[in-house]
Coordinates of C-alpha atoms in Angstrom, one line a residue:
M12 CA 12.5 14.2 -10.7
I13 CA 13.0 11.0 -8.7
R14 CA 9.3 10.7 -8.3
E15 CA 8.6 11.4 -11.9
N16 CA 11.1 8.8 -13.1
E17 CA 9.9 6.1 -10.7
A18 CA 6.1 6.8 -11.8
L19 CA 7.2 6.4 -15.3
L20 CA 9.3 3.3 -14.8
N21 CA 6.5 1.9 -12.8
R22 CA 4.0 2.4 -15.7
L23 CA 6.4 0.8 -18.1
N24 CA 6.8 -1.9 -15.9
I25 CA 3.0 -2.8 -15.7
A26 CA 2.7 -2.2 -19.4
T27 CA 5.2 -4.7 -20.3
D28 CA 3.7 -7.2 -17.8
L29 CA 0.3 -6.9 -19.5
A30 CA 2.2 -7.2 -22.9
V31 CA 3.6 -10.5 -21.7
L32 CA 0.2 -11.6 -21.0
F33 CA -1.1 -11.1 -24.4
L34 CA 2.0 -12.7 -25.8
S35 CA 1.4 -15.8 -23.7
V36 CA -2.1 -16.0 -25.1
F37 CA -0.6 -16.0 -28.6
F38 CA 1.9 -18.7 -27.8
S39 CA -0.6 -20.9 -25.9
Y40 CA -3.1 -20.5 -28.7
G41 CA -0.5 -21.5 -31.2
I42 CA 0.8 -24.5 -29.4
R43 CA -2.7 -26.0 -28.6
F44 CA -4.2 -25.3 -32.1
Y45 CA -1.3 -25.4 -34.5
I46 CA 1.2 -27.8 -33.0
F47 CA -0.9 -30.3 -31.1
N48 CA -4.0 -30.2 -33.0
A49 CA -5.4 -30.8 -36.3
A50 CA -6.0 -27.5 -38.4
S51 CA -9.5 -28.7 -39.4
E52 CA -11.0 -28.7 -36.0
T53 CA -13.4 -26.1 -35.2
H54 CA -12.5 -23.6 -32.5
L55 CA -12.7 -19.8 -31.6
L56 CA -10.5 -17.4 -33.1
L57 CA -7.4 -15.9 -31.6
S58 CA -9.0 -12.7 -31.3
A59 CA -11.7 -14.1 -29.0
Y60 CA -8.9 -15.2 -26.5
M61 CA -7.2 -11.7 -26.8
L62 CA -10.6 -10.0 -26.0
F63 CA -11.0 -12.2 -23.1
V64 CA -7.6 -11.1 -21.6
L65 CA -8.2 -7.6 -22.4
A66 CA -11.5 -7.7 -20.3
L67 CA -9.3 -9.2 -17.3
V68 CA -6.7 -6.3 -17.7
P69 CA -8.3 -4.4 -14.6
F70 CA -8.1 -7.5 -12.6
Y71 CA -4.6 -8.1 -13.4
Y72 CA -3.7 -4.6 -12.4
L73 CA -5.2 -5.0 -9.0
V74 CA -3.8 -8.4 -8.4
L75 CA -0.2 -7.1 -9.5
S76 CA -0.8 -4.2 -7.2
T77 CA -1.9 -6.3 -4.5
F78 CA 1.3 -8.4 -4.4
D79 CA 3.3 -5.1 -4.9
L80 CA 4.7 -6.2 -8.3
I81 CA 4.2 -2.8 -9.9
N82 CA 7.0 -0.9 -8.2
V83 CA 10.3 -1.3 -10.2
F84 CA 12.2 0.1 -7.2
T85 CA 11.9 -2.7 -4.5
S86 CA 14.2 -3.8 -1.8
R87 CA 13.2 -7.5 -1.8
S88 CA 15.4 -10.2 -3.3
F89 CA 14.6 -11.6 -6.8
S90 CA 13.6 -15.1 -5.2
E91 CA 11.2 -13.2 -3.2
E92 CA 9.8 -11.6 -6.5
I93 CA 9.5 -15.1 -8.1
V94 CA 7.4 -16.2 -5.2
K95 CA 5.2 -13.2 -5.5
L96 CA 4.8 -13.7 -9.2
I97 CA 3.7 -17.1 -8.9
Q98 CA 1.2 -16.3 -6.1
A99 CA -0.1 -13.4 -8.3
N100 CA -0.6 -15.7 -11.3
T101 CA -2.1 -18.4 -9.1
V102 CA -4.8 -16.0 -7.8
M103 CA -5.6 -14.8 -11.5
A104 CA -5.9 -18.3 -12.6
G105 CA -8.6 -18.7 -9.9
I106 CA -10.2 -15.5 -10.9
I107 CA -10.3 -16.8 -14.4
T108 CA -11.8 -20.1 -13.4
A109 CA -14.4 -18.3 -11.1
I110 CA -15.6 -16.0 -14.2
L111 CA -15.7 -18.9 -16.6
F112 CA -17.8 -20.9 -14.2
A113 CA -20.1 -18.0 -13.2
L114 CA -20.7 -17.2 -17.0
K115 CA -20.9 -21.0 -17.8
W116 CA -18.6 -20.2 -20.8
N117 CA -17.1 -23.4 -21.9
L118 CA -16.2 -22.2 -25.4
L119 CA -12.6 -21.4 -24.3
S120 CA -10.2 -24.4 -24.7
R121 CA -9.1 -25.7 -21.1
W122 CA -5.8 -26.6 -22.7
V123 CA -5.2 -23.2 -23.9
M124 CA -5.9 -21.6 -20.4
V125 CA -3.7 -24.4 -18.6
Q126 CA -0.8 -23.5 -21.1
Y127 CA -1.3 -19.9 -20.7
F128 CA -0.9 -20.0 -16.9
F129 CA 2.5 -21.8 -17.4
I130 CA 3.7 -19.8 -20.1
S131 CA 2.7 -16.4 -18.7
T132 CA 4.3 -17.4 -15.4
L133 CA 7.7 -18.1 -17.1
L134 CA 7.5 -15.1 -19.1
L135 CA 6.8 -12.9 -16.3
I136 CA 9.6 -14.3 -14.1
G137 CA 12.0 -13.8 -17.3
K138 CA 10.9 -10.3 -17.7
H139 CA 11.4 -9.5 -13.9
W140 CA 14.8 -11.2 -14.1
L141 CA 15.7 -9.0 -16.9
I142 CA 14.8 -5.9 -14.9
D143 CA 16.6 -7.2 -11.9
R144 CA 19.8 -7.6 -14.0
L145 CA 19.5 -4.1 -15.4
R146 CA 18.9 -2.6 -12.1
R147 CA 22.1 -4.3 -10.8
T148 CA 24.1 -3.3 -13.7
G149 CA 23.2 0.2 -12.8
Y150 CA 21.2 1.5 -16.2
H151 CA 19.9 4.4 -14.0
K152 CA 23.1 4.8 -11.9
K153 CA 24.0 8.3 -10.9
T154 CA 26.7 9.8 -8.9
L155 CA 26.0 12.1 -5.9
I156 CA 27.6 14.1 -3.1
I157 CA 26.0 15.0 0.1
L158 CA 26.2 18.5 1.5
G159 CA 26.1 18.5 5.2
S160 CA 26.6 15.9 8.0
G161 CA 23.7 16.5 10.5
D162 CA 20.5 14.5 11.1
S163 CA 19.1 15.3 7.6
A164 CA 22.3 14.1 5.8
K165 CA 22.4 10.9 7.9
D166 CA 18.8 10.1 7.4
Y167 CA 19.2 10.6 3.5
L168 CA 22.2 8.3 3.5
E169 CA 20.5 5.7 5.5
T170 CA 17.4 5.7 3.3
I171 CA 19.2 5.5 -0.1
R172 CA 21.4 2.6 1.3
A173 CA 18.2 0.8 2.3
Q174 CA 16.7 1.1 -1.2
K175 CA 18.3 -1.7 -3.5
G176 CA 16.2 -0.5 -6.3
Y177 CA 18.2 2.9 -6.3
V178 CA 21.6 2.5 -7.9
Y179 CA 24.0 5.3 -7.0
D180 CA 27.8 6.1 -6.5
Y181 CA 28.2 7.9 -3.4
L182 CA 31.2 10.2 -3.9
G183 CA 31.2 11.5 -0.4
Y184 CA 30.2 14.6 1.6
I185 CA 31.2 18.1 2.1
S186 CA 30.6 19.7 5.6
G187 CA 32.0 21.8 8.3
K188 CA 32.7 18.7 10.4
A189 CA 33.9 15.2 9.3
Q190 CA 31.0 13.2 11.0
L191 CA 29.3 11.3 8.4
D192 CA 29.9 7.9 6.7
G193 CA 31.8 8.2 3.5
D194 CA 34.8 10.3 2.1
Y195 CA 35.0 13.7 3.7
L196 CA 35.7 15.9 0.8
G197 CA 36.4 19.1 2.8
G198 CA 34.4 22.3 4.0
Y199 CA 31.9 24.4 2.2
D200 CA 34.6 26.6 1.1
R201 CA 35.7 23.8 -1.2
L202 CA 32.4 23.2 -3.0
F203 CA 33.2 24.8 -6.2
E204 CA 36.6 23.0 -6.4
V205 CA 35.0 19.7 -5.6
L206 CA 32.2 20.0 -8.1
N207 CA 34.6 20.8 -11.0
E208 CA 36.9 17.7 -10.0
R209 CA 34.3 15.1 -9.2
K210 CA 31.5 16.3 -11.6
P211 CA 28.6 14.6 -9.7
N212 CA 25.2 14.1 -11.4
E213 CA 23.7 15.6 -8.3
L214 CA 24.3 17.4 -5.2
I215 CA 22.2 16.7 -2.2
C216 CA 21.8 19.7 0.0
A217 CA 21.0 18.4 3.5
L218 CA 22.1 21.4 5.6
D219 CA 20.9 22.0 9.2
I220 CA 19.0 25.1 10.1
S221 CA 22.2 26.6 11.7
E222 CA 23.9 26.2 8.3
A223 CA 21.4 28.2 6.2
S224 CA 23.8 31.2 5.8
Y225 CA 25.8 29.0 3.3
L226 CA 22.9 28.6 1.0
E227 CA 23.8 31.7 -1.3
Q228 CA 27.2 30.5 -1.7
I229 CA 26.2 27.0 -2.6
M230 CA 23.5 27.9 -5.0
S231 CA 26.2 30.1 -6.9
D232 CA 28.6 27.3 -6.9
C233 CA 26.1 24.8 -8.4
E234 CA 25.0 27.5 -11.0
R235 CA 28.7 28.3 -12.0
T236 CA 29.5 24.6 -12.4
G237 CA 26.2 23.5 -13.9
T238 CA 25.4 21.0 -11.1
K239 CA 21.9 19.8 -10.5
I240 CA 21.0 20.4 -6.7
S241 CA 18.0 18.9 -4.5
I242 CA 17.3 20.5 -1.2
I243 CA 16.2 18.6 1.8
P244 CA 14.0 21.2 3.6
F245 CA 15.0 21.8 7.2
C246 CA 11.5 20.8 8.3
Y247 CA 11.4 17.9 6.0
R248 CA 10.0 15.5 8.9
Y249 CA 6.8 17.6 9.1
I250 CA 6.2 17.8 5.2
P251 CA 3.8 15.1 3.4
S252 CA 4.9 13.0 0.6
C253 CA 2.9 14.8 -1.7
P254 CA 2.9 18.5 -0.5
S255 CA 0.8 21.0 -2.1
I256 CA 2.5 24.4 -2.7
D257 CA 0.6 27.7 -3.3
Q258 CA 2.2 31.0 -4.2
I259 CA 1.9 34.6 -3.2
D260 CA 3.8 36.7 -5.7
R261 CA 7.3 35.3 -5.5
I262 CA 6.7 33.6 -2.0
P263 CA 5.9 29.8 -2.1
L264 CA 3.8 28.5 0.5
I265 CA 4.0 24.7 1.5
N266 CA 0.5 23.2 2.8
I267 CA 1.7 20.9 5.5
R268 CA -1.2 18.5 4.9
K269 CA -3.3 18.4 1.6
I270 CA -6.4 16.1 2.1
P271 CA -7.8 15.0 -1.2
L272 CA -11.3 14.3 0.6
D273 CA -11.7 18.0 1.3
N274 CA -12.6 18.3 -2.2
Y275 CA -16.6 17.9 -2.5
A276 CA -16.3 15.9 -5.8
N277 CA -14.0 13.4 -4.2
A278 CA -16.0 13.1 -1.0
F279 CA -19.1 12.7 -3.2
L280 CA -17.5 9.9 -5.2
K281 CA -16.3 8.3 -1.9
R282 CA -19.6 8.5 -0.2
A283 CA -21.4 6.9 -3.5
M284 CA -19.1 4.0 -3.5
D285 CA -19.6 3.5 0.3
F286 CA -23.4 3.5 0.0
L287 CA -23.7 1.2 -2.9
G288 CA -20.8 -1.1 -1.7
S289 CA -22.2 -1.6 1.7
L290 CA -25.7 -2.0 0.5
F291 CA -24.6 -4.7 -1.9
L292 CA -22.4 -6.5 0.7
M293 CA -25.1 -6.5 3.3
I294 CA -27.5 -8.3 0.9
F295 CA -24.8 -10.6 -0.5
L296 CA -23.4 -11.6 2.8
S297 CA -26.8 -11.8 4.5
P298 CA -26.5 -15.6 4.8
V299 CA -23.1 -15.3 6.6
L300 CA -24.6 -12.5 8.8
L301 CA -27.5 -14.7 9.9
A302 CA -25.2 -17.6 10.5
T303 CA -22.9 -15.6 12.7
A304 CA -25.8 -14.1 14.6
I305 CA -27.1 -17.6 15.6
G306 CA -23.4 -18.8 16.5
V307 CA -22.9 -15.7 18.7
K308 CA -26.2 -16.4 20.7
I309 CA -25.5 -20.1 20.9
S310 CA -21.7 -19.6 22.3
S311 CA -22.3 -17.6 25.2
P312 CA -24.9 -15.4 27.2
G313 CA -25.3 -11.9 26.2
P314 CA -26.6 -9.7 23.0
V315 CA -25.6 -10.8 19.4
I316 CA -24.5 -7.2 18.6
F317 CA -21.7 -5.5 20.5
K318 CA -22.1 -1.8 20.6
Q319 CA -19.2 0.5 21.4
E320 CA -18.5 4.1 21.3
R321 CA -15.6 5.2 19.0
V322 CA -14.1 8.3 17.8
G323 CA -14.7 9.3 14.2
L324 CA -14.8 12.2 11.7
N325 CA -13.6 15.5 13.4
K326 CA -13.3 13.7 16.6
E327 CA -17.0 13.1 16.8
L328 CA -18.3 10.2 18.8
F329 CA -20.4 7.5 17.2
M330 CA -21.7 4.1 18.0
M331 CA -19.9 1.2 16.3
Y332 CA -21.3 -2.2 15.8
K333 CA -19.7 -5.5 15.8
F334 CA -20.8 -9.3 16.4
R335 CA -19.8 -9.9 20.1
S336 CA -16.8 -12.2 20.3
M337 CA -16.1 -11.9 24.0
V338 CA -17.9 -12.9 27.2
V339 CA -20.0 -9.9 28.7
N340 CA -17.5 -8.0 30.7
D341 CA -16.8 -4.5 32.3
Q342 CA -13.4 -3.7 30.6
S343 CA -14.7 -3.4 27.2
N344 CA -14.2 0.4 27.1
T345 CA -10.7 0.4 28.7
A346 CA -9.0 -2.9 28.1
W347 CA -6.8 -3.5 25.0
S348 CA -7.9 -6.6 23.1
T349 CA -4.9 -8.9 22.5
N350 CA -4.3 -12.3 20.6
E351 CA -4.6 -14.6 23.7
D352 CA -7.3 -12.4 25.4
P353 CA -9.1 -14.6 27.9
R354 CA -12.4 -12.7 27.5
K355 CA -12.7 -14.1 24.0
T356 CA -15.3 -17.0 23.4
K357 CA -14.1 -20.0 21.2
F358 CA -16.7 -18.8 18.4
G359 CA -15.6 -15.2 19.1
A360 CA -12.0 -16.1 18.4
F361 CA -13.0 -17.8 15.1
I362 CA -14.8 -14.9 13.7
R363 CA -12.4 -12.5 14.9
K364 CA -9.5 -14.6 12.9
F365 CA -11.5 -14.1 9.6
S366 CA -12.8 -10.6 10.5
I367 CA -16.4 -11.7 10.3
D368 CA -17.0 -9.9 13.6
E369 CA -16.5 -6.6 11.7
L370 CA -19.4 -7.3 9.2
P371 CA -22.1 -5.3 11.2
Q372 CA -20.0 -2.2 10.5
L373 CA -21.6 -2.4 7.0
Y374 CA -24.7 -0.7 8.8
N375 CA -22.3 2.1 10.0
V376 CA -21.1 2.8 6.4
L377 CA -24.5 2.8 5.4
K378 CA -25.4 5.5 7.8
G379 CA -22.5 7.5 7.0
D380 CA -20.7 7.1 10.4
M381 CA -17.9 5.2 8.6
S382 CA -16.4 4.4 5.2
L383 CA -15.5 1.1 3.7
V384 CA -11.9 2.3 3.6
G385 CA -10.1 4.5 5.9
P386 CA -8.2 4.5 9.4
R387 CA -9.6 2.2 11.9
P388 CA -11.6 4.1 14.7
E389 CA -10.6 3.8 18.3
L390 CA -12.2 4.2 21.8
P391 CA -12.2 7.6 23.2
Y392 CA -10.0 6.2 26.2
F393 CA -7.1 5.2 23.9
V394 CA -7.4 8.3 21.7
K395 CA -6.7 10.3 24.9
S396 CA -3.8 8.2 25.7
F397 CA -2.3 8.1 22.2
Q398 CA -3.1 11.8 21.7
N399 CA 0.1 12.9 23.5
S400 CA 2.2 9.8 23.2
V401 CA 2.0 9.0 19.5
P402 CA 3.1 11.8 17.1
L403 CA 0.4 12.8 14.4
Y404 CA -2.2 10.6 16.0
M405 CA -5.1 12.8 15.7
V406 CA -4.5 13.6 12.0
K407 CA -6.6 10.3 11.3
H408 CA -9.6 12.0 12.5
Q409 CA -9.7 14.4 9.6
V410 CA -11.4 11.6 7.5
K411 CA -13.9 9.1 8.2
P412 CA -12.8 5.8 9.8
G413 CA -13.2 2.8 7.8
I414 CA -13.8 -1.0 8.2
T415 CA -10.5 -1.8 6.5
G416 CA -7.4 0.6 5.8
L417 CA -4.0 0.7 4.2
A418 CA -2.5 0.1 7.6
Q419 CA -4.6 -3.2 7.9
V420 CA -3.6 -4.6 4.6
K421 CA 0.1 -3.9 5.4
G422 CA -0.2 -6.1 8.5
Y423 CA -0.8 -3.4 11.3
R424 CA -3.9 -4.6 12.9
G425 CA -5.0 -5.9 16.4
D426 CA -2.1 -5.8 18.9
T427 CA 0.5 -4.2 16.6
S428 CA 2.6 -0.9 16.4
I429 CA 0.4 2.0 16.8
P430 CA 3.1 4.5 15.4
K431 CA 3.4 2.4 12.3
R432 CA -0.2 2.1 11.8
V433 CA -0.6 5.9 12.2
E434 CA 2.1 6.3 9.5
W435 CA 0.1 4.3 7.0
D436 CA -3.1 5.9 8.0
I437 CA -1.6 9.4 7.3
H438 CA -0.2 8.1 4.0
Y439 CA -3.6 6.8 2.9
I440 CA -5.2 10.3 4.0
E441 CA -2.7 12.4 2.0
N442 CA -2.7 10.1 -1.1
W443 CA -6.3 9.1 -1.3
S444 CA -7.9 8.1 -4.6
L445 CA -10.9 6.0 -5.6
L446 CA -8.5 3.7 -7.2
L447 CA -6.4 3.4 -3.9
D448 CA -9.8 2.6 -2.2
I449 CA -10.6 -0.3 -4.8
K450 CA -7.0 -1.6 -4.3
I451 CA -7.1 -1.7 -0.5
L452 CA -10.6 -3.4 -0.8
F453 CA -9.0 -6.0 -3.2
Q454 CA -5.9 -6.4 -0.9
T455 CA -8.3 -6.9 2.0
V456 CA -9.8 -10.1 0.5
F457 CA -6.3 -11.6 0.0
K458 CA -4.2 -10.3 2.8
G459 CA -6.5 -8.4 5.2
L460 CA -9.3 -10.8 6.3
R461 CA -7.2 -13.4 8.2
N462 CA -6.2 -12.3 11.7
E463 CA -3.5 -13.8 14.1
E464 CA -6.1 -14.3 16.8
V465 CA -5.5 -17.4 19.0
L466 CA -8.4 -19.7 20.1
P467 CA -8.7 -19.5 23.8
A468 CA -8.1 -22.9 25.9
G469 CA -11.5 -22.1 27.8
E470 CA -14.1 -19.5 27.9
K471 CA -14.2 -17.1 30.8
K472 CA -17.6 -16.9 32.4
E473 CA -19.2 -13.7 33.5
K474 CA -19.2 -13.2 37.1

C-alpha cells in the first residue's frame, strides 16, 4: 500500500507540475498581448503556444526526472528543492531555445517565452512549497506500533526516521525485551490490550525468526481488533524491491530475483534501441571520434584504440574498446585507475574528464557485446576479487554491461564505492524498463558525462 500510495502521489505531483506549465503559458500570453501590447497587432493564437508546450511534455518529464523532482517523498530540504527547480527550468529553457533555433521558427514571441520562464519557475516553486507545507503538517500522517526489537525492527525504525517525506507518529514497540528506541509497551501477551488502547493505524511486524511461534497469536489479535498489519519477512535482506510471487495451490513462492530482460519482448526492444542508437551516435559523433583519434595519436606513442578484456553477460569475456588515455604500460589488466593516476596523459585526462574515451564502446554496442545502458563491465582480475568480497556482485552479469548506467548517473563511477555501485546496478536490473533506459541516457548528458579526473602534472614515459 505504501508503494501504491507513493506511486499515486508521484503521478499527481508530475501532473500538477505539467498543469502549472500550461497555466504559465496562459499568463505569459495574456501579459504580453493583452496588457503590454495593442490588441490590433497580429500574433499567433494562444492555442499555438499551448500545442508547442504540449509537444514539450516528454522533455519536461525527462528533465524533472533527471533532477529528481517527481518523487513527493524526498529527504532533501525545501531550499535544495528550489535550487533543483531553477536548474530544471533553466535546462528546459535551453532545450526550448535549441528546438526553436533548429526549426528556425521565429513565429513565437520571444517576450512570451522569457515571461514564461520566470512565471513557470515561480509557480513551480509555489506549488512545491505547498506540498512541503502539507507534508510537514502531516496530511498523510499515520500512527504505528512496531512488533519486535531485533535487527529487522531496528532497520525499519532507522529507515522511516531517515525519510523526511514520511510523516508518522511512532507510538512505541512490543517485544519480549526492551531493547529498541521508543516507548516499551510490554510483551507479546499484551498485544491485544495495547491495540485496543492505542488504536494504531498500522502494526509493523518485525519479528526475528526465533520469534516465529508468536505469529498465530499476533494475527489473531490483529483480526479481533481490526488492526492493519504489515509483515517484514525474516529474509527481507535477500528479497528484491519488486519481488515476483508465484503460487502453487495455497503456497506462495517468492522469486528472489525477477529480471525483466529475461522476457523476449523486452530483450528485443532493448536490442533494437541499442542498435539504432549506437548507429546514430557513431554517425552523429564522427567528427568528435576523428578529432579524438588524432589527439590520442599526437599526445603519446602507442595505438589510438585501447583494447581490454572485460566480463560481460553470463560471465562471458569480450574485448572492450576505448580511446587510449594512458601511456602504454604493463599494469593495464591489474591496476585500478584512480583520479591522480600517473599513467594518464594530459590529453587522456581531458577525454576521461568528459567520458570521451568511452565513445569507441558504441562499436561494442553495435556488435551486441554491450548495451547503451547497463552495469559497467569490469576486468576479470577484479571480478575474481570482488566475487567473494562484495555481496551480490556477480548478479550484474545477468544482463549486458553498458556504456552508462544507473550507478554512474547516481555518482558512483571511477574510484568510488563498489558496494554502492552494485546496489544501484541491481536496482536497475530488477526495475528495468525502456523508459528507465531513456531517463538514464538523458541524465547521463546532464550528470554523467563529466568526471572528477585530475590532469597529471607530467606524463609518465614508457620504459
